[in-house]
mmCIF file of C-alpha atoms and ligand atoms in Angstrom:
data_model
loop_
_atom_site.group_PDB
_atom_site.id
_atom_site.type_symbol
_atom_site.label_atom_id
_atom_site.label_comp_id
_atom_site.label_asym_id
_atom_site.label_seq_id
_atom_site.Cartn_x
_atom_site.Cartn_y
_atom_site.Cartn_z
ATOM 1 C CA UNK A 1 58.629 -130.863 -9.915
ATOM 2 C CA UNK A 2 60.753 -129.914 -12.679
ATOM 3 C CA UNK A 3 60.097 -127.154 -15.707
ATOM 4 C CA UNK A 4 62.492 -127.803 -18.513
ATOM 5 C CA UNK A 5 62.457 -125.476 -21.350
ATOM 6 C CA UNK A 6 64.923 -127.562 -23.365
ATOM 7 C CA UNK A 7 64.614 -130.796 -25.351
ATOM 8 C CA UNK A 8 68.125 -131.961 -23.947
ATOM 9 C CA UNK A 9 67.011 -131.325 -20.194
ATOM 10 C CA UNK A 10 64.143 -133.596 -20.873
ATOM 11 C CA UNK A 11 65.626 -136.445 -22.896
ATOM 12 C CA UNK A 12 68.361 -136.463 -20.318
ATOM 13 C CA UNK A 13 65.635 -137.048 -17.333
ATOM 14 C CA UNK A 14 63.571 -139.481 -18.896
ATOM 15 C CA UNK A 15 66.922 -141.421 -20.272
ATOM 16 C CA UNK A 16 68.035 -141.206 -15.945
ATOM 17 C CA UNK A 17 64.303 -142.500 -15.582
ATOM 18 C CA UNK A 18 64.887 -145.357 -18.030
ATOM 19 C CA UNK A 19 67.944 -146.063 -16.724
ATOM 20 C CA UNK A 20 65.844 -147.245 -13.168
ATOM 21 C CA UNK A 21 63.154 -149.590 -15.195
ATOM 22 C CA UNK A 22 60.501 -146.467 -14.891
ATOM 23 C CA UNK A 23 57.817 -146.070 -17.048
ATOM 24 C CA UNK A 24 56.674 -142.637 -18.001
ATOM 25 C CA UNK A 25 53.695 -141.017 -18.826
ATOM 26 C CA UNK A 26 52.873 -138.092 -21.073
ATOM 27 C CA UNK A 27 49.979 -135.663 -20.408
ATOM 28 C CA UNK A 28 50.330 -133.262 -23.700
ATOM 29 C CA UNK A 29 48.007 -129.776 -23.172
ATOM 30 C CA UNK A 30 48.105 -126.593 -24.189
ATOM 31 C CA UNK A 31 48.141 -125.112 -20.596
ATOM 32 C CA UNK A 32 45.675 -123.107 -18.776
ATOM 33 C CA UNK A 33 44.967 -125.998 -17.286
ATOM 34 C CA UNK A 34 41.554 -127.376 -15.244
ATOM 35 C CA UNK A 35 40.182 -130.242 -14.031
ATOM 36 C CA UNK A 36 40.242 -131.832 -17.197
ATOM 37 C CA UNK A 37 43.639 -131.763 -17.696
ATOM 38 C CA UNK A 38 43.962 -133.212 -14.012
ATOM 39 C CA UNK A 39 42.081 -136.388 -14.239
ATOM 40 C CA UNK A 40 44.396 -137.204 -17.062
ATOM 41 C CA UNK A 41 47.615 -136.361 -14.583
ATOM 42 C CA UNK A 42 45.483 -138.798 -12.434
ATOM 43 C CA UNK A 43 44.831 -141.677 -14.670
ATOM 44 C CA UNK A 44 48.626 -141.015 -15.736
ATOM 45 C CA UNK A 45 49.970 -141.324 -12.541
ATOM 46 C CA UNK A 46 48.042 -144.384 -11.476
ATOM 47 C CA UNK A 47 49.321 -146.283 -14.679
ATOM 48 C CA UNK A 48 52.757 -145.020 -14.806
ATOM 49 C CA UNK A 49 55.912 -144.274 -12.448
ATOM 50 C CA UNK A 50 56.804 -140.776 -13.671
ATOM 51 C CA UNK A 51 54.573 -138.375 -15.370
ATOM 52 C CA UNK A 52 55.293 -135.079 -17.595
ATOM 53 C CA UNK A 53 52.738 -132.590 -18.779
ATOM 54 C CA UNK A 54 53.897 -130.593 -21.874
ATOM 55 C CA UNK A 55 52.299 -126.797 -21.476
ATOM 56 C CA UNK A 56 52.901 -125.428 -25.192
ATOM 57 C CA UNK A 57 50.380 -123.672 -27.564
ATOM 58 C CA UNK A 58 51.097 -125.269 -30.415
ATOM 59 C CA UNK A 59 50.891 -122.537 -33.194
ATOM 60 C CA UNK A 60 50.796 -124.928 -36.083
ATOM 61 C CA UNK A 61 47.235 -126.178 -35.134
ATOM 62 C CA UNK A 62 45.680 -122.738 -35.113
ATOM 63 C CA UNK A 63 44.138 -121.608 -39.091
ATOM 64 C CA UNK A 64 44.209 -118.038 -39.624
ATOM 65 C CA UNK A 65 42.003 -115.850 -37.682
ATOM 66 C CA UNK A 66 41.884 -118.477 -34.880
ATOM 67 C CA UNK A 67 42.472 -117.454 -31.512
ATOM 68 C CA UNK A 68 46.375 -118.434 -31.265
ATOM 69 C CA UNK A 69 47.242 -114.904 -30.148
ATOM 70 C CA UNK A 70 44.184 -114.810 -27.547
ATOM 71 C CA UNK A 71 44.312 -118.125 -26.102
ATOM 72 C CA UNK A 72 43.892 -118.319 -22.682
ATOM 73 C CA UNK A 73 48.021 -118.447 -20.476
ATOM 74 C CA UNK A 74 49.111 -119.119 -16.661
ATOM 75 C CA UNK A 75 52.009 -121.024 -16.382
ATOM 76 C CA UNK A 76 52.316 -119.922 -12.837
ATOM 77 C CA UNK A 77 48.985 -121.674 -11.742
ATOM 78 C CA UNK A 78 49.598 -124.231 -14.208
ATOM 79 C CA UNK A 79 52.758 -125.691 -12.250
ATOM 80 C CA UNK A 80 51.090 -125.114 -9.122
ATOM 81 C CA UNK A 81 48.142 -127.430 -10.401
ATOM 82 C CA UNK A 82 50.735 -129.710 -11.666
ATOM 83 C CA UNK A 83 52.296 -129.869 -8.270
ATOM 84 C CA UNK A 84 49.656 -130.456 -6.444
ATOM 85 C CA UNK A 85 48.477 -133.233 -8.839
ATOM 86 C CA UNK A 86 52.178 -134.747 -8.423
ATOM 87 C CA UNK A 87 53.300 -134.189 -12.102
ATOM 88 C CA UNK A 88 57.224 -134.935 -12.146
ATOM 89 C CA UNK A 89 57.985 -132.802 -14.999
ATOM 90 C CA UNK A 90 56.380 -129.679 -17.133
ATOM 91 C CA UNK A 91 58.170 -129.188 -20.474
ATOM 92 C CA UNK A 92 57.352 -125.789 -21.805
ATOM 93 C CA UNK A 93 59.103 -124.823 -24.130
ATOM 94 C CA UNK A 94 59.111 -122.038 -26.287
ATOM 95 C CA UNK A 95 57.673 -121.979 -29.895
ATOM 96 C CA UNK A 96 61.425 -121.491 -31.238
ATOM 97 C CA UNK A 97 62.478 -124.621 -29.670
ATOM 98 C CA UNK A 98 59.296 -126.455 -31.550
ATOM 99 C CA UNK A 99 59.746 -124.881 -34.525
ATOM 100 C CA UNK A 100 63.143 -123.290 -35.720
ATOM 101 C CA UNK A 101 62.544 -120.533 -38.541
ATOM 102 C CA UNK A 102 63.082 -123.415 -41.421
ATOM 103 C CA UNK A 103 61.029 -125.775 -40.246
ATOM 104 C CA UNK A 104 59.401 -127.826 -42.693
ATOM 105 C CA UNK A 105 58.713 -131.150 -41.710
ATOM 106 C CA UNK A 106 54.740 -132.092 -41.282
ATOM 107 C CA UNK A 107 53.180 -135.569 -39.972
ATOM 108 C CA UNK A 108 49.524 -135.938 -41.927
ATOM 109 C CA UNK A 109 47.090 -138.634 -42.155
ATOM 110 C CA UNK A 110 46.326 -139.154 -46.007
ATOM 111 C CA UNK A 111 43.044 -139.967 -45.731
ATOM 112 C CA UNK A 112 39.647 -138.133 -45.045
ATOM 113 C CA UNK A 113 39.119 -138.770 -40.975
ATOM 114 C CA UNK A 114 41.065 -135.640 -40.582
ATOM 115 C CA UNK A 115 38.959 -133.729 -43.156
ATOM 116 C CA UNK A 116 35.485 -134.635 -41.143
ATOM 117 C CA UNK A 117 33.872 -133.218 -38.107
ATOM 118 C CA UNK A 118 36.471 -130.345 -36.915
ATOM 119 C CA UNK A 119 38.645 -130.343 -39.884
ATOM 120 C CA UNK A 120 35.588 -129.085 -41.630
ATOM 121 C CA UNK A 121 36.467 -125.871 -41.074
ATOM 122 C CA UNK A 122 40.287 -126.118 -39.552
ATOM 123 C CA UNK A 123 41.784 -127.768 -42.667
ATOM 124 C CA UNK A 124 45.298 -127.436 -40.995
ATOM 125 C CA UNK A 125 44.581 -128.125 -37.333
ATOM 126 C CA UNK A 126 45.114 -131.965 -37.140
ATOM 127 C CA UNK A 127 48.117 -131.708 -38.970
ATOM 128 C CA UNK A 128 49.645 -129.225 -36.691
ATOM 129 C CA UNK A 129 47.927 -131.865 -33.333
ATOM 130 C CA UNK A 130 49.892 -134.664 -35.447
ATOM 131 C CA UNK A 131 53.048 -132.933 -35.858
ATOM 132 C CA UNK A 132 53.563 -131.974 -32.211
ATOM 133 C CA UNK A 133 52.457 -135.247 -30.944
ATOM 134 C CA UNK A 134 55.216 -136.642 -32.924
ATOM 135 C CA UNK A 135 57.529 -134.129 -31.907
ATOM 136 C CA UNK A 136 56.690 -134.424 -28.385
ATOM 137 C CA UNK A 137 56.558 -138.631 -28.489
ATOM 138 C CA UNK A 138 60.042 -138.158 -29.744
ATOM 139 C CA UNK A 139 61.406 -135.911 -26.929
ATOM 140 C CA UNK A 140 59.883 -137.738 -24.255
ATOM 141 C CA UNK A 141 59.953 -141.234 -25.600
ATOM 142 C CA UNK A 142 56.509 -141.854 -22.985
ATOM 143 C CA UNK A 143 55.602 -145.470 -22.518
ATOM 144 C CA UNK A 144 51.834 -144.005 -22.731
ATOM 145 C CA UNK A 145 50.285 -140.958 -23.344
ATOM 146 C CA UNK A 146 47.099 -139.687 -22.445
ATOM 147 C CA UNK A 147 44.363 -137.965 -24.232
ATOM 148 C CA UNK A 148 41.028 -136.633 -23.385
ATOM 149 C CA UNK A 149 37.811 -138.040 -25.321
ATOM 150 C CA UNK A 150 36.642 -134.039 -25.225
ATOM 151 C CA UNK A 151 38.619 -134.125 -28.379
ATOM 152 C CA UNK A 152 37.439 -137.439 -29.755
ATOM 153 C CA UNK A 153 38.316 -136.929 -33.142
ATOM 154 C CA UNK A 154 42.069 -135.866 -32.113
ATOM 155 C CA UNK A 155 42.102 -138.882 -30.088
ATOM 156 C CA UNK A 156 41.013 -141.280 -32.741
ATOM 157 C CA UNK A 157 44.035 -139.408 -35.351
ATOM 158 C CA UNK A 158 46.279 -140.033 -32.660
ATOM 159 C CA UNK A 159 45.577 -143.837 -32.332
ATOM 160 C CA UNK A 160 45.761 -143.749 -36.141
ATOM 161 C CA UNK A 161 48.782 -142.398 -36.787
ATOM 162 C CA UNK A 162 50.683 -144.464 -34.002
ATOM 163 C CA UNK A 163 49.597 -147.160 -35.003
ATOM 164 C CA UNK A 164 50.245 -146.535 -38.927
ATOM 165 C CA UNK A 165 54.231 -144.926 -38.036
ATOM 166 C CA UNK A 166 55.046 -147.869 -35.250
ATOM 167 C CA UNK A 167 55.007 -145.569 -32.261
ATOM 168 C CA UNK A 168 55.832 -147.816 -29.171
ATOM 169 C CA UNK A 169 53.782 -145.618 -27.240
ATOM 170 C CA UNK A 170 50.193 -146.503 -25.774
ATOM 171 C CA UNK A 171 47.445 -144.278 -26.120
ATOM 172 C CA UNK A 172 45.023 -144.222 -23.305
ATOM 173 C CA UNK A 173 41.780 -142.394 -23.954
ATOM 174 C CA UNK A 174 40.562 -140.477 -20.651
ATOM 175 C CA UNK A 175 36.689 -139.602 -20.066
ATOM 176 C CA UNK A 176 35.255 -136.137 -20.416
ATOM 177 C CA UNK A 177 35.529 -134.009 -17.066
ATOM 178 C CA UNK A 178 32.213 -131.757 -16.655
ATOM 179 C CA UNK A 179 31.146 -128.531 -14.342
ATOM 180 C CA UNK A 180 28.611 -129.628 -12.177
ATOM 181 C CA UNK A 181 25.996 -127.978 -14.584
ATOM 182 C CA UNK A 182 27.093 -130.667 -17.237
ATOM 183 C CA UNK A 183 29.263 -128.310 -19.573
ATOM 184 C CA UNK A 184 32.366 -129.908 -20.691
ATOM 185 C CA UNK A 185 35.631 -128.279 -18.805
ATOM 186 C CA UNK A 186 37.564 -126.258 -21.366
ATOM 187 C CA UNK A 187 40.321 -123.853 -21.550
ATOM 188 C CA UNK A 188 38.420 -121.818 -23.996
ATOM 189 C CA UNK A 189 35.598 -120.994 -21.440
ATOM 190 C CA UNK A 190 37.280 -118.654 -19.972
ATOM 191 C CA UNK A 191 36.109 -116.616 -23.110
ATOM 192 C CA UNK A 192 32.464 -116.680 -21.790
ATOM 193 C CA UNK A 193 30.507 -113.938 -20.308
ATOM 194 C CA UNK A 194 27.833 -114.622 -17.606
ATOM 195 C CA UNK A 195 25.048 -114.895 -20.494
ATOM 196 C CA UNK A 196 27.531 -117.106 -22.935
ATOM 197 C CA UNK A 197 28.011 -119.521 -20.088
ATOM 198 C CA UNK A 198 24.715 -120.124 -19.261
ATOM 199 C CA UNK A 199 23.837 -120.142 -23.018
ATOM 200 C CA UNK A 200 26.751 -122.546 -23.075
ATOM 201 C CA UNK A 201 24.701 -125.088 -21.406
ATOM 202 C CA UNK A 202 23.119 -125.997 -24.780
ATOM 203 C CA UNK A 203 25.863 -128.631 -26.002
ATOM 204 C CA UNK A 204 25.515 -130.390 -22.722
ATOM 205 C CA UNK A 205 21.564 -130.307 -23.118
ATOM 206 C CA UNK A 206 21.675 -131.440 -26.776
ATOM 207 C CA UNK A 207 24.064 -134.673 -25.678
ATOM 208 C CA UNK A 208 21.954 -135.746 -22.791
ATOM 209 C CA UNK A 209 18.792 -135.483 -25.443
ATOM 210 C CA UNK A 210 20.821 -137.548 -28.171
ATOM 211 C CA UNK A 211 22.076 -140.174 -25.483
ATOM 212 C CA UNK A 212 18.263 -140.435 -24.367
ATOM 213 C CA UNK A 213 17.165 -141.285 -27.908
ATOM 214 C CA UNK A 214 19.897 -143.240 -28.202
ATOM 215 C CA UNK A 215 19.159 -145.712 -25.135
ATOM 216 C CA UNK A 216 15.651 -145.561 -25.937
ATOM 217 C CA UNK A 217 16.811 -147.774 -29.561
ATOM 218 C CA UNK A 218 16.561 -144.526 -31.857
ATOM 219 C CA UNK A 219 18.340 -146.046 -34.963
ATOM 220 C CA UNK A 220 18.415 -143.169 -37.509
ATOM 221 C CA UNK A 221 21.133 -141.031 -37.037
ATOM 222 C CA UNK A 222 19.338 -138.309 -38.868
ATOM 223 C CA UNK A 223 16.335 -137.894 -36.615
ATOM 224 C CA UNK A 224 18.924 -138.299 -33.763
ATOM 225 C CA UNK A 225 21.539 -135.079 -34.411
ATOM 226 C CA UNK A 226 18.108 -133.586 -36.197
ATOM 227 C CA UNK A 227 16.685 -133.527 -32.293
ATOM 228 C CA UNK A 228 19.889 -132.442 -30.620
ATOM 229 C CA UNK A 229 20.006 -129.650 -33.024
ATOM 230 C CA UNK A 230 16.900 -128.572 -32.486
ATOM 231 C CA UNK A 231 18.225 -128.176 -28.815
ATOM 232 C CA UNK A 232 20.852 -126.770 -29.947
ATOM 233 C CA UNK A 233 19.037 -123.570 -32.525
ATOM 234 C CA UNK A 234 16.476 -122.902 -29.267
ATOM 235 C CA UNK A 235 19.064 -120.921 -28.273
ATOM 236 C CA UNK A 236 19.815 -117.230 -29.687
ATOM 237 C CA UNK A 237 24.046 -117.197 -28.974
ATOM 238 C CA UNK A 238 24.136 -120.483 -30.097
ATOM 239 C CA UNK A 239 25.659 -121.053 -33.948
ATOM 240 C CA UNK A 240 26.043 -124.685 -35.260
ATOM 241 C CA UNK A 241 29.477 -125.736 -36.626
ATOM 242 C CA UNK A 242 28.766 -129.239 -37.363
ATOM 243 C CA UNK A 243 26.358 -132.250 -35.216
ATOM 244 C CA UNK A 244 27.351 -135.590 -36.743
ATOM 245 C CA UNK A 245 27.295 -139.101 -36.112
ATOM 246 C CA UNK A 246 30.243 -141.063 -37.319
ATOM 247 C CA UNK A 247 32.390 -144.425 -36.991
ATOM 248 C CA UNK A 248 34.026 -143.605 -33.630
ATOM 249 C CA UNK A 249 37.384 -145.405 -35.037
ATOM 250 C CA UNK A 250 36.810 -143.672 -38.769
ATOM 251 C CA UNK A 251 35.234 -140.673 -38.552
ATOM 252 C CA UNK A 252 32.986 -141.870 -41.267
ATOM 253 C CA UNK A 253 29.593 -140.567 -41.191
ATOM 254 C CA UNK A 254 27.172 -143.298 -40.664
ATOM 255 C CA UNK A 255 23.324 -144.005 -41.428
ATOM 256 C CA UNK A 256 22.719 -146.164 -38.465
ATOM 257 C CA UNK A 257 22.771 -145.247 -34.567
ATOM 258 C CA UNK A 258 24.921 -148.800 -32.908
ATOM 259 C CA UNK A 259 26.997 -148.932 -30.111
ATOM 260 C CA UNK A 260 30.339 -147.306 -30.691
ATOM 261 C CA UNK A 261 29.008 -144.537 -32.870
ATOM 262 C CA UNK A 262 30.760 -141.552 -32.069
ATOM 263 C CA UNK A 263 27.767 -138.369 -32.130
ATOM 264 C CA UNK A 264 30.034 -135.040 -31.942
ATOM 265 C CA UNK A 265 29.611 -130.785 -32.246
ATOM 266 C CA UNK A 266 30.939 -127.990 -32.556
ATOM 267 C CA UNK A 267 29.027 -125.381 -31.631
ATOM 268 C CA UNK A 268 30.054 -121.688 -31.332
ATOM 269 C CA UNK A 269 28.881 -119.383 -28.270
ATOM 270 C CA UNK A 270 29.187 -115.942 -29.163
ATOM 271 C CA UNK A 271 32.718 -115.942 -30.809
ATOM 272 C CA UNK A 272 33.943 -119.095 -28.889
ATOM 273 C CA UNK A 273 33.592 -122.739 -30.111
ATOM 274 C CA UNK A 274 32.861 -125.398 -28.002
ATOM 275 C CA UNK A 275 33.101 -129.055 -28.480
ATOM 276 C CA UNK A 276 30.718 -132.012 -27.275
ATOM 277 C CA UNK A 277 30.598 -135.289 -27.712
ATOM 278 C CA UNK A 278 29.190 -138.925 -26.457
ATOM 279 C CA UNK A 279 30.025 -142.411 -28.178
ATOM 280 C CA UNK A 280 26.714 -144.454 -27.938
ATOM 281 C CA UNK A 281 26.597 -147.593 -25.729
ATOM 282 C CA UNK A 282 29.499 -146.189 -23.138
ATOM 283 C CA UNK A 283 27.718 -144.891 -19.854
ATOM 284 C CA UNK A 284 30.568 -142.036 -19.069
ATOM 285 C CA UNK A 285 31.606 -140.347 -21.846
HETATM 286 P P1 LIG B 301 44.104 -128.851 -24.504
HETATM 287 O O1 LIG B 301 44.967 -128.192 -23.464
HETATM 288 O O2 LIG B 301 42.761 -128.241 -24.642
HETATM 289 O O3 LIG B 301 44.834 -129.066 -25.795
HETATM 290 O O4 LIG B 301 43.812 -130.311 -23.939
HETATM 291 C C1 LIG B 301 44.863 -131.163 -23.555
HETATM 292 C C2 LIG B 301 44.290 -132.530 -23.284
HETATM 293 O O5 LIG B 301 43.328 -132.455 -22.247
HETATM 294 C C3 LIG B 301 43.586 -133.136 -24.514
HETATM 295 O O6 LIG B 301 43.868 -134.525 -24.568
HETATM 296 C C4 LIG B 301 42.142 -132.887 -24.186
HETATM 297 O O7 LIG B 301 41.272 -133.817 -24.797
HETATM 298 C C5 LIG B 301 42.132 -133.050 -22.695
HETATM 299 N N1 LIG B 301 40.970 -132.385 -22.119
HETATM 300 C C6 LIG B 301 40.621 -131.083 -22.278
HETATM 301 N N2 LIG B 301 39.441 -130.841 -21.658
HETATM 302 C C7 LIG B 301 39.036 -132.023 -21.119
HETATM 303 C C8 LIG B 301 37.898 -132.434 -20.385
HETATM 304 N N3 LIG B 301 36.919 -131.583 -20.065
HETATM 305 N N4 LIG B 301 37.818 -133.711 -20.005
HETATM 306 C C9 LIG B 301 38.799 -134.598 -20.338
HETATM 307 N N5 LIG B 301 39.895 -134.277 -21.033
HETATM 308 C C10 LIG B 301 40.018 -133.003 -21.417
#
């Protein structure tokens, strides 16, 4: 496996790849990596030839007072992950690389989809996902790259804004990876104590309630979050962020519970925020 740190030792790899009619994957993550992150090594490596995994945390999506500084690093048992998984090539490079000192170039979608859900209350964080994205399609040039629907809203940017700037690159949306208790792999739980973990269990709790209602023809989104938040405020560490139901391609919030509505939180445990999501009508999510 090979860990390039520079955007020339990467462009020339995939260019040698090219060169042999390969088709490449990307796998973009921020590192401290889990199963999550592996079953979209997985899916990458079963649709292309030759797959790399960017490991960078990206400061421009973190607001001030986020958790850049804190967020969870292991590059060492990243790449052994990666290995093991059969990644080709880790690009981790380091924030200078990403962004030189007069850096001032930022990809944005103009219209309100990044404003809902988790740009709420992280104004700046899709356009810092956006602008690496970019940066990174550009570096590695991937046939397809690979997102987790964890992040459903990021995923549904990302399809926007290749779409709108003619990236020829295909986005492939990957299913969420659970424990076996039900809560959603994430780097951030590593921040949980043993009380915030099992408190944790709430988001999982409060999708499985909303995807009951949901299959049992409950058609008012309202009563719908209103029940999973009621899940949700039965538990003491648990602090609502946001439970909506939107357009799962708009991010507009909607009235009306149909298939393909896209029923997401945020939901902080303790000092740590946690996503959750399902899209109604799809069994995995
Ligand atoms: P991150 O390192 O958290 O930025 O995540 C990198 C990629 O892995 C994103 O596309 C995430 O949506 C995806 N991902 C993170 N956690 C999961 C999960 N539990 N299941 C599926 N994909 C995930």
């Amino acid at each position: 496996m090979i860990i390039a740190e520079s955007v020339a030792e990467v462009r020339a790899q995939v260019k040698a790849w090219k060169r042999e009619g390969l088709r490449v994957g990307l796998v973009p993550t921020m590192g401290y990596l889990h199963e999550g992150h592996a079953s979209l090594v997985e899916k990458a490596r079963s649709l292309c030839d030759r797959t790399v995994v960017s490991v960078f945390v990206n400061p421009a999506q973190f607001g001030p007072g986020e958790d850049l500084e804190s967020y969870p690093r292991d590059f060492a048992h990243d790449c052994a992950l990666l290995e093991e998984k059969g990644c080709d090539m880790v690009f981790h490079p380091d924030a200078s690389v990403m962004y030189p000192p007069d850096f001032a170039t930022y990809v944005e979608l103009c219209s309100d989809m990044p404003r809902q859900l988790c740009g709420k209350t992280r104004p700046i964080h899709f356009r810092g996902v956006c602008t690496v994205v970019t940066k990174l399609f550009n570096i590695v040039t991937p046939d397809m790259a690979f997102f987790g629907r964890k992040d459903a809203q990021q995923l549904a940017i990302i399809r926007r804004m290749a779409r709108d700037l003619s990236m020829d690159v295909e986005i492939v949306g990957c299913p969420i990876v659970r424990e076996a208790d039900g809560l959603a792999r994430s780097s951030r739980n590593a921040y949980l104590d043993a009380r915030e973990r099992a408190a944790a269990l709430v988001l999982s709790r409060a999708v499985a309630v909303g995807k009951e209602l949901a299959a049992q023809g409950e058609r008012d989104a309202r009563a719908l979050v209103a029940a999973m938040r009621a899940v949700i405020e039965a538990e003491a560490l648990a602090r609502i962020d946001y439970v909506d139901a939107v357009d799962g391609v708009t991010m507009q919030p909607v009235d009306a519970i149909q298939d393909g509505v896209l029923v997401a939180m945020a939901v902080y445990i303790g000092k740590t925020r946690l996503l959750d999501n399902f899209i109604v009508g799809e069994g995995a999510c």
